Short mmCIF file of N, CA and C in Angstrom, two decimals:
data_model
loop_
_atom_site.label_atom_id
_atom_site.label_comp_id
_atom_site.label_asym_id
_atom_site.label_seq_id
_atom_site.Cartn_x
_atom_site.Cartn_y
_atom_site.Cartn_z
N UNK A 178 0.86 -0.70 -0.12
CA UNK A 178 -0.18 0.07 0.20
C UNK A 178 0.97 1.24 0.23
N UNK A 179 0.57 2.13 -0.85
CA UNK A 179 1.53 3.29 -1.08
C UNK A 179 0.93 4.80 -0.28
N UNK A 180 1.58 5.47 0.36
CA UNK A 180 0.78 6.67 0.64
C UNK A 180 1.78 7.78 0.56
N UNK A 181 1.00 8.94 0.58
CA UNK A 181 1.54 10.57 0.16
C UNK A 181 3.11 10.49 0.34
N UNK A 182 3.83 9.79 1.69
CA UNK A 182 5.26 9.86 1.74
C UNK A 182 6.00 9.24 0.82
N UNK A 183 5.67 8.03 0.48
CA UNK A 183 6.09 7.28 -0.65
C UNK A 183 6.11 8.39 -2.11
N UNK A 184 5.13 8.82 -2.45
CA UNK A 184 5.61 9.87 -3.38
C UNK A 184 6.04 10.68 -3.39
N UNK A 185 6.22 11.31 -2.19
CA UNK A 185 7.13 12.31 -1.95
C UNK A 185 8.77 11.79 -2.15
N UNK A 186 9.04 10.44 -1.32
CA UNK A 186 10.44 10.12 -1.40
C UNK A 186 10.98 9.88 -2.48
N UNK A 187 9.71 9.20 -3.45
CA UNK A 187 10.05 8.88 -4.44
C UNK A 187 10.70 9.99 -5.55
N UNK A 188 10.00 11.32 -5.26
CA UNK A 188 10.24 12.23 -6.28
C UNK A 188 11.41 13.17 -5.90
N UNK A 189 11.71 13.13 -4.54
CA UNK A 189 12.95 13.55 -4.07
C UNK A 189 14.16 12.68 -4.57
N UNK A 190 13.99 11.43 -4.41
CA UNK A 190 15.41 10.38 -4.97
C UNK A 190 15.46 10.92 -6.44
N UNK A 191 14.64 11.18 -7.20
CA UNK A 191 14.54 11.66 -8.74
C UNK A 191 14.81 12.77 -8.88
N UNK A 192 14.93 13.59 -8.21
CA UNK A 192 15.49 14.83 -8.30
C UNK A 192 16.58 15.47 -7.71
N UNK A 193 17.15 14.43 -6.42
CA UNK A 193 18.28 15.11 -5.47
C UNK A 193 18.84 13.44 -5.20
N UNK A 194 19.14 12.69 -6.43
CA UNK A 194 19.72 11.42 -5.95
C UNK A 194 20.96 11.23 -4.88
N UNK A 195 21.41 12.72 -5.10
CA UNK A 195 22.62 12.71 -4.31
C UNK A 195 22.67 12.63 -2.60
N UNK A 196 21.22 12.72 -2.45
CA UNK A 196 21.09 12.98 -1.05
C UNK A 196 20.65 11.60 -0.18
N UNK A 197 20.86 11.39 0.94
CA UNK A 197 19.95 10.47 1.89
C UNK A 197 18.61 10.73 1.91
N UNK A 198 17.74 10.62 1.53
CA UNK A 198 16.16 10.99 1.77
C UNK A 198 15.54 9.90 2.80
N UNK A 199 16.17 8.95 3.48
CA UNK A 199 15.48 7.96 4.03
C UNK A 199 15.05 8.43 5.46
N UNK A 200 15.36 9.49 6.24
CA UNK A 200 14.67 9.87 7.41
C UNK A 200 13.46 10.61 7.14
N UNK A 201 13.06 10.82 5.85
CA UNK A 201 11.79 11.48 5.42
C UNK A 201 10.60 10.11 5.29
N UNK A 202 11.07 9.09 5.48
CA UNK A 202 10.41 7.48 5.05
C UNK A 202 9.56 7.78 6.62
N UNK A 203 10.19 8.02 7.74
CA UNK A 203 9.33 7.90 9.11
C UNK A 203 8.97 8.84 9.78
N UNK A 204 10.02 10.33 9.65
CA UNK A 204 9.33 11.63 10.46
C UNK A 204 8.63 12.36 9.62
N UNK A 205 8.49 12.37 8.09
CA UNK A 205 7.50 12.83 7.38
C UNK A 205 6.08 11.92 7.83
N UNK A 206 6.03 10.77 8.13
CA UNK A 206 5.09 9.78 8.33
C UNK A 206 4.51 10.44 9.57
N UNK A 207 5.35 10.76 10.49
CA UNK A 207 5.11 11.19 12.01
C UNK A 207 4.50 12.73 11.96
N UNK A 208 4.97 13.44 11.24
CA UNK A 208 4.60 14.46 10.82
C UNK A 208 3.25 14.79 10.59
N UNK A 209 2.71 14.14 9.27
CA UNK A 209 1.77 13.88 9.01
C UNK A 209 0.66 13.09 9.52
N UNK A 210 1.23 12.10 10.56
CA UNK A 210 0.00 11.34 11.44
C UNK A 210 -0.13 12.86 12.62
N UNK A 211 0.79 13.51 12.98
CA UNK A 211 0.61 14.45 14.14
C UNK A 211 -0.60 15.44 13.77
N UNK A 212 -0.60 15.73 12.58
CA UNK A 212 -1.63 16.68 11.47
C UNK A 212 -2.90 15.94 11.48
N UNK A 213 -3.07 14.79 11.53
CA UNK A 213 -4.24 13.94 11.33
C UNK A 213 -4.67 13.90 13.05
N UNK A 214 -4.02 13.73 13.79
CA UNK A 214 -4.23 13.72 15.47
C UNK A 214 -4.80 14.92 15.60
N UNK A 215 -3.95 16.15 15.16
CA UNK A 215 -4.58 17.49 15.75
C UNK A 215 -5.91 17.46 15.39
N UNK A 216 -6.18 17.00 14.14
CA UNK A 216 -7.45 17.22 13.48
C UNK A 216 -8.57 16.33 14.58
N UNK A 217 -8.30 15.10 14.84
CA UNK A 217 -9.02 14.45 15.75
C UNK A 217 -9.25 14.84 16.81
N UNK A 218 -8.07 15.19 17.62
CA UNK A 218 -8.06 16.02 18.95
C UNK A 218 -9.11 17.01 18.86
N UNK A 219 -9.19 18.28 17.56
CA UNK A 219 -10.14 19.26 17.56
C UNK A 219 -11.38 18.65 17.53
N UNK A 220 -11.92 17.99 16.85
CA UNK A 220 -12.92 17.44 16.66
C UNK A 220 -13.42 17.01 17.84
N UNK A 221 -12.96 15.92 19.03
CA UNK A 221 -13.55 15.22 20.01
C UNK A 221 -13.26 16.64 20.72
N UNK A 222 -12.68 17.29 20.96
CA UNK A 222 -12.71 18.66 22.16
C UNK A 222 -14.12 19.56 21.63
N UNK A 223 -14.10 20.24 20.52
CA UNK A 223 -15.06 20.68 20.18
C UNK A 223 -16.55 20.10 20.36
N UNK A 224 -16.60 18.93 20.25
CA UNK A 224 -18.10 18.50 20.70
C UNK A 224 -18.43 18.60 22.08
N UNK A 225 -17.31 18.92 23.13
CA UNK A 225 -17.18 19.25 24.37
C UNK A 225 -17.26 21.18 24.67
N UNK A 226 -17.12 21.64 23.39
CA UNK A 226 -17.03 22.90 23.23
C UNK A 226 -15.78 23.55 24.56
N UNK A 227 -14.70 22.78 23.84
CA UNK A 227 -13.43 22.81 24.65
C UNK A 227 -12.37 23.15 23.32
N UNK A 228 -11.20 23.78 23.34
CA UNK A 228 -9.98 24.15 22.64
C UNK A 228 -8.93 23.40 23.35
N UNK A 229 -8.06 22.86 22.33
CA UNK A 229 -7.25 21.77 22.77
C UNK A 229 -6.70 22.22 23.98
N UNK A 230 -5.99 23.51 24.34
CA UNK A 230 -5.20 24.47 25.38
C UNK A 230 -6.22 23.93 26.81
N UNK A 231 -7.62 23.86 26.51
CA UNK A 231 -8.41 24.14 27.37
C UNK A 231 -8.46 22.30 28.09
N UNK A 232 -8.29 21.71 27.08
CA UNK A 232 -8.11 20.05 27.49
C UNK A 232 -6.84 19.52 28.22
N UNK A 233 -5.49 20.24 27.81
CA UNK A 233 -4.73 20.37 28.08
C UNK A 233 -4.53 20.37 29.70
N UNK A 234 -4.93 21.76 30.27
CA UNK A 234 -4.99 22.46 31.73
C UNK A 234 -5.82 21.63 31.75
N UNK A 235 -7.07 21.43 31.71
CA UNK A 235 -8.14 20.56 32.71
C UNK A 235 -7.63 19.23 33.37
N UNK A 236 -6.97 18.70 32.13
CA UNK A 236 -6.49 16.80 32.47
C UNK A 236 -5.40 16.83 33.13
N UNK A 237 -4.21 18.22 33.14
CA UNK A 237 -3.41 18.27 34.06
C UNK A 237 -3.69 18.28 35.23
N UNK A 238 -4.95 18.83 35.45
CA UNK A 238 -5.55 18.96 36.88
C UNK A 238 -6.35 17.65 37.29
N UNK A 239 -7.12 17.20 36.51
CA UNK A 239 -7.60 15.68 36.75
C UNK A 239 -6.95 14.75 36.91
N UNK A 240 -5.42 14.54 35.96
CA UNK A 240 -4.43 13.57 36.43
C UNK A 240 -3.88 14.08 37.99
N UNK A 241 -3.86 14.86 38.62
CA UNK A 241 -3.36 15.39 39.75
C UNK A 241 -3.97 14.33 40.87
N UNK A 242 -5.46 14.03 40.62
CA UNK A 242 -6.02 13.36 41.82
C UNK A 242 -6.49 14.26 42.52
N UNK A 243 -7.69 13.64 43.20
CA UNK A 243 -8.03 14.60 44.49
C UNK A 243 -7.07 14.90 45.22
N UNK A 244 -7.38 16.38 45.47
CA UNK A 244 -8.37 17.45 45.39
C UNK A 244 -8.29 18.19 44.09
N UNK A 245 -7.68 17.62 42.86
CA UNK A 245 -7.61 18.04 41.47
C UNK A 245 -6.77 19.49 41.28
N UNK A 246 -5.93 19.47 42.06
CA UNK A 246 -5.59 20.87 42.38
C UNK A 246 -3.86 21.17 41.89
N UNK A 247 -3.30 22.07 41.18
CA UNK A 247 -1.81 21.96 41.21
C UNK A 247 -1.75 23.92 41.41
N UNK A 248 -0.28 23.99 41.23
CA UNK A 248 -0.01 25.39 41.36
C UNK A 248 0.45 26.10 39.84
N UNK A 249 0.25 27.00 39.57
CA UNK A 249 0.37 27.65 38.34
C UNK A 249 1.78 26.97 37.64
N UNK A 250 3.04 27.27 38.58
CA UNK A 250 4.46 26.78 38.09
C UNK A 250 4.03 25.26 37.93
N UNK A 251 3.50 24.28 38.25
CA UNK A 251 3.11 22.81 37.91
C UNK A 251 2.34 22.60 36.84
N UNK A 252 1.37 23.88 36.48
CA UNK A 252 0.88 23.87 35.41
C UNK A 252 1.42 24.11 34.33
N UNK A 253 2.63 24.99 34.40
CA UNK A 253 3.37 25.20 33.31
C UNK A 253 4.41 24.18 33.10
N UNK A 254 4.78 23.34 33.85
CA UNK A 254 5.44 22.33 33.72
C UNK A 254 4.89 20.99 32.62
N UNK A 255 3.58 21.13 33.38
CA UNK A 255 2.99 19.90 32.12
C UNK A 255 2.44 20.46 31.03
N UNK A 256 2.44 21.49 30.65
CA UNK A 256 1.54 22.43 29.49
C UNK A 256 2.84 22.37 28.92
N UNK A 257 3.92 23.25 28.91
CA UNK A 257 4.84 23.72 28.37
C UNK A 257 4.30 25.12 27.92
N UNK A 258 3.96 25.84 28.71
CA UNK A 258 3.27 27.42 28.03
C UNK A 258 4.23 28.68 29.01
N UNK A 259 4.48 29.65 28.51
CA UNK A 259 5.26 30.71 29.32
C UNK A 259 4.22 30.85 30.52
N UNK A 260 4.75 31.61 31.84
CA UNK A 260 3.95 32.04 32.73
C UNK A 260 2.80 32.95 32.64
N UNK A 261 2.73 34.00 31.85
CA UNK A 261 2.15 34.86 30.82
C UNK A 261 1.01 33.99 30.41
N UNK A 262 1.19 32.78 29.60
CA UNK A 262 -0.15 32.31 28.82
C UNK A 262 -0.79 31.60 29.73
N UNK A 263 -0.04 31.01 30.44
CA UNK A 263 -0.93 30.25 31.54
C UNK A 263 -1.70 30.90 32.67
N UNK A 264 -1.38 32.27 33.05
CA UNK A 264 -2.14 33.40 33.66
C UNK A 264 -3.59 33.55 32.94
N UNK A 265 -3.41 33.57 31.62
CA UNK A 265 -4.53 34.11 30.59
C UNK A 265 -5.14 32.71 30.75
N UNK A 266 -4.51 31.57 30.69
CA UNK A 266 -5.42 30.38 30.28
C UNK A 266 -6.51 30.14 31.73
N UNK A 267 -5.67 30.22 32.58
CA UNK A 267 -6.35 30.09 34.19
C UNK A 267 -7.76 31.25 34.23
N UNK A 268 -7.51 32.47 33.58
CA UNK A 268 -8.07 33.55 33.89
C UNK A 268 -9.56 32.70 32.78
N UNK A 269 -9.22 32.78 31.71
CA UNK A 269 -10.19 32.35 30.86
C UNK A 269 -11.22 30.88 31.49
N UNK A 270 -10.71 29.73 31.92
CA UNK A 270 -11.03 28.66 32.50
C UNK A 270 -11.71 29.13 33.63
N UNK A 271 -11.58 30.35 34.46
CA UNK A 271 -12.09 30.61 35.50
C UNK A 271 -13.55 31.17 35.19
N UNK A 272 -13.20 32.10 34.45
CA UNK A 272 -14.88 32.93 33.83
C UNK A 272 -15.56 31.19 33.19
N UNK A 273 -15.13 30.47 32.85
CA UNK A 273 -15.70 29.61 32.39
C UNK A 273 -16.45 28.19 32.93
N UNK A 274 -16.11 28.62 34.71
CA UNK A 274 -16.41 28.01 36.00
C UNK A 274 -15.85 26.62 35.60
N UNK A 275 -14.32 26.50 35.07
CA UNK A 275 -13.91 25.01 34.81
C UNK A 275 -13.06 25.13 35.97
N UNK A 276 -12.22 26.01 36.32
CA UNK A 276 -11.19 26.26 37.80
C UNK A 276 -11.75 27.33 38.41
N UNK A 277 -10.96 27.10 39.47
CA UNK A 277 -11.28 28.26 40.57
C UNK A 277 -9.67 28.21 41.05
N UNK A 278 -9.87 29.54 41.52
CA UNK A 278 -8.42 29.99 42.15
C UNK A 278 -8.16 29.95 43.59
N UNK A 279 -7.44 29.40 44.53
CA UNK A 279 -7.22 29.26 45.87
C UNK A 279 -6.19 29.58 46.55
N UNK A 280 -6.35 30.05 47.45
CA UNK A 280 -4.74 30.31 48.34
C UNK A 280 -4.08 29.21 48.63
N UNK A 281 -2.78 29.09 48.58
CA UNK A 281 -2.09 28.20 48.95
C UNK A 281 -1.58 27.97 50.36
N UNK A 282 -2.02 27.36 50.71
CA UNK A 282 -1.81 27.45 52.41
C UNK A 282 -0.40 27.39 52.73
N UNK A 283 0.69 26.89 51.70
CA UNK A 283 1.69 26.56 52.36
C UNK A 283 2.56 28.00 51.52
N UNK A 284 2.05 28.84 51.07
CA UNK A 284 2.91 30.17 50.75
C UNK A 284 1.84 31.26 50.59
N UNK A 285 1.55 31.84 51.35
CA UNK A 285 0.76 33.18 51.42
C UNK A 285 0.97 34.03 50.58
N UNK A 286 1.84 33.99 49.55
CA UNK A 286 1.88 34.62 48.04
C UNK A 286 0.92 34.01 46.80
N UNK A 287 1.34 32.67 47.08
CA UNK A 287 0.85 32.07 45.67
C UNK A 287 -0.90 31.07 46.07
N UNK A 288 -0.98 31.14 45.00
CA UNK A 288 -2.25 30.14 44.61
C UNK A 288 -2.57 29.02 44.01
N UNK A 289 -3.57 28.02 44.06
CA UNK A 289 -3.62 27.19 43.58
C UNK A 289 -4.43 26.79 42.63
N UNK A 290 -4.63 26.00 41.46
CA UNK A 290 -6.02 26.17 40.93
C UNK A 290 -6.24 24.81 40.62
N UNK A 291 -7.83 24.86 41.04
CA UNK A 291 -8.33 23.94 41.55
C UNK A 291 -9.49 23.46 40.23
N UNK A 292 -9.58 22.38 40.02
CA UNK A 292 -10.79 21.52 39.23
C UNK A 292 -12.31 21.76 39.63
N UNK A 293 -13.07 22.41 38.93
CA UNK A 293 -14.40 22.66 39.82
C UNK A 293 -15.19 20.69 38.87
N UNK A 294 -16.34 21.03 40.07
CA UNK A 294 -16.72 19.68 39.33
C UNK A 294 -17.41 20.08 38.08
N UNK A 295 -17.49 20.89 37.44
CA UNK A 295 -17.94 21.35 35.65
C UNK A 295 -16.76 21.03 34.97
N UNK A 296 -15.43 21.36 35.42
CA UNK A 296 -14.37 20.88 34.66
C UNK A 296 -14.12 19.62 34.89
N UNK A 297 -14.12 18.73 35.99
CA UNK A 297 -13.80 17.59 35.80
C UNK A 297 -14.90 16.68 34.81
N UNK A 298 -15.72 17.24 34.81
CA UNK A 298 -17.14 16.42 33.98
C UNK A 298 -16.57 16.68 32.80
N UNK A 299 -16.07 18.20 32.09
CA UNK A 299 -15.91 18.42 31.19
C UNK A 299 -14.60 17.37 30.89
N UNK A 300 -13.60 17.27 31.47
CA UNK A 300 -12.47 16.50 31.32
C UNK A 300 -12.92 15.27 31.05
N UNK A 301 -13.52 14.46 31.77
CA UNK A 301 -13.66 12.93 31.81
C UNK A 301 -14.43 12.81 30.42
N UNK A 302 -15.29 13.78 29.91
CA UNK A 302 -16.07 13.24 28.97
C UNK A 302 -15.26 13.78 27.74
N UNK A 303 -14.30 15.09 28.00
CA UNK A 303 -13.76 14.99 26.61
C UNK A 303 -12.48 13.89 26.38
N UNK A 304 -11.80 13.63 27.45
CA UNK A 304 -11.13 12.19 27.26
C UNK A 304 -11.47 10.91 26.67
N UNK A 305 -12.81 11.00 27.29
CA UNK A 305 -13.34 9.58 26.29
C UNK A 305 -13.71 9.78 24.70
N UNK A 306 -14.22 10.86 24.90
CA UNK A 306 -13.91 11.31 23.40
C UNK A 306 -13.01 11.20 22.44
N UNK A 307 -12.13 11.89 22.93
CA UNK A 307 -10.17 11.80 22.35
C UNK A 307 -10.19 10.26 22.13
N UNK A 308 -10.49 9.16 23.43
CA UNK A 308 -9.69 7.90 23.22
C UNK A 308 -10.43 7.23 21.85
N UNK A 309 -11.70 7.75 21.87
CA UNK A 309 -12.67 6.90 20.57
C UNK A 309 -11.81 7.23 19.02
N UNK A 310 -11.45 8.72 19.30
CA UNK A 310 -10.95 9.03 17.88
C UNK A 310 -9.61 8.85 17.87
N UNK A 311 -8.93 8.50 18.92
CA UNK A 311 -7.47 7.79 18.96
C UNK A 311 -7.52 6.31 18.36
N UNK A 312 -8.47 5.72 18.98
CA UNK A 312 -8.65 3.91 18.61
C UNK A 312 -8.83 3.74 17.57
N UNK A 313 -9.85 4.74 16.67
CA UNK A 313 -10.27 4.95 15.37
C UNK A 313 -8.74 5.02 14.57
N UNK A 314 -8.07 5.89 14.85
CA UNK A 314 -6.70 6.22 14.02
C UNK A 314 -5.59 4.83 14.11
N UNK A 315 -5.34 4.35 15.26
CA UNK A 315 -4.79 3.12 15.56
C UNK A 315 -5.70 1.70 15.18
N UNK A 316 -6.81 1.90 14.61
CA UNK A 316 -7.23 0.76 14.15
C UNK A 316 -6.56 -0.16 13.29
N UNK A 317 -5.83 -0.06 12.74
CA UNK A 317 -5.29 -0.69 11.34
C UNK A 317 -4.44 -1.23 12.25
N UNK A 318 -3.91 -1.07 13.58
CA UNK A 318 -2.66 -1.94 14.13
C UNK A 318 -3.13 -2.79 14.98
N UNK A 319 -2.54 -3.84 15.12
CA UNK A 319 -2.78 -5.01 16.43
C UNK A 319 -2.15 -4.48 17.65
N UNK A 320 -2.98 -4.88 18.76
CA UNK A 320 -2.34 -4.29 20.10
C UNK A 320 -0.36 -4.65 20.21
N UNK A 321 -0.15 -6.06 19.53
CA UNK A 321 1.41 -5.87 19.79
C UNK A 321 2.06 -4.84 18.81
N UNK A 322 1.43 -4.53 17.55
CA UNK A 322 2.18 -3.51 16.78
C UNK A 322 2.08 -1.98 17.52
N UNK A 323 0.68 -2.03 18.19
CA UNK A 323 0.77 -0.71 18.79
C UNK A 323 1.65 -0.52 19.77
N UNK A 324 2.01 -1.49 20.37
CA UNK A 324 3.00 -1.58 21.63
C UNK A 324 4.53 -1.42 21.18
N UNK A 325 4.58 -2.26 20.36
CA UNK A 325 5.85 -1.98 19.63
C UNK A 325 6.20 -0.55 19.00
N UNK A 326 5.27 -0.03 18.64
CA UNK A 326 5.14 1.54 17.85
C UNK A 326 5.27 2.47 18.89
N UNK A 327 4.50 2.21 19.95
CA UNK A 327 4.95 2.76 20.98
C UNK A 327 6.70 2.97 21.67
N UNK A 328 7.21 1.67 22.00
CA UNK A 328 8.37 1.69 22.29
C UNK A 328 9.31 2.42 21.54
N UNK A 329 8.90 2.20 20.19
CA UNK A 329 10.13 3.17 19.52
C UNK A 329 10.05 4.26 19.31
N UNK A 330 8.70 5.07 19.15
CA UNK A 330 8.20 6.35 19.56
C UNK A 330 9.01 6.66 20.94
N UNK A 331 9.11 6.23 22.02
CA UNK A 331 9.33 6.53 23.09
C UNK A 331 11.17 6.95 22.93
N UNK A 332 11.50 5.59 22.64
CA UNK A 332 13.15 5.62 22.46
C UNK A 332 13.21 7.45 21.43
N UNK A 333 12.54 8.04 20.31
CA UNK A 333 12.70 9.21 19.99
C UNK A 333 12.70 10.45 21.01
N UNK A 334 11.52 10.11 21.36
CA UNK A 334 10.79 11.27 22.21
C UNK A 334 11.74 11.40 23.77
N UNK A 335 11.91 10.58 24.25
CA UNK A 335 12.60 10.47 25.68
C UNK A 335 13.41 11.55 25.65
N UNK A 336 14.49 11.73 24.55
CA UNK A 336 15.95 12.44 24.73
C UNK A 336 15.00 13.89 25.07
N UNK A 337 14.21 14.44 24.42
CA UNK A 337 13.66 15.62 24.21
C UNK A 337 12.74 15.73 25.69
N UNK A 338 11.96 14.63 26.18
CA UNK A 338 11.43 14.84 27.73
C UNK A 338 12.31 15.09 28.63
N UNK A 339 13.82 14.58 28.46
CA UNK A 339 14.53 14.82 29.38
C UNK A 339 15.48 15.53 29.46
N UNK A 340 15.25 16.73 28.82
CA UNK A 340 16.26 17.80 28.59
C UNK A 340 16.19 18.72 29.57
N UNK A 341 17.24 18.94 30.57
CA UNK A 341 16.94 19.80 31.65
C UNK A 341 16.65 21.28 31.55
N UNK A 342 15.54 21.76 32.28
CA UNK A 342 15.27 23.02 32.30
C UNK A 342 14.42 23.27 31.11
#
């Protein structure tokens, strides 16, 4: 079965036989898959009136476990955004009654961001929708193939995820 990357690679091999275009075989497919996944995620989240960034913040809080709260700094670490962006996101989620700000009992100047009941419901429902979309994307692969692919992708992503700072 041929895909768009096969056609792209064949064209580059024809036009630039002097170059080793083998990395395109893997990474162009990863890039295209990421775009398809992004579309599927947006569809899953839109069904629950959420933007992808809202899902990221809500599910970070949901994964924290009861009482479903984190400091803004912890949210920064999990979502990889700047502090200004996070402040804006927390403000917007607060207005939608999906999170609330509470004083941090261990730091008089600090705050904690807590998931509201409504936010928890949105996180749970949108996660279920996302998993349905992702199962469909992976439907052509057996469980063993999915496990093998996850392991190979982990090898590629771990060095990026473990860079200090």
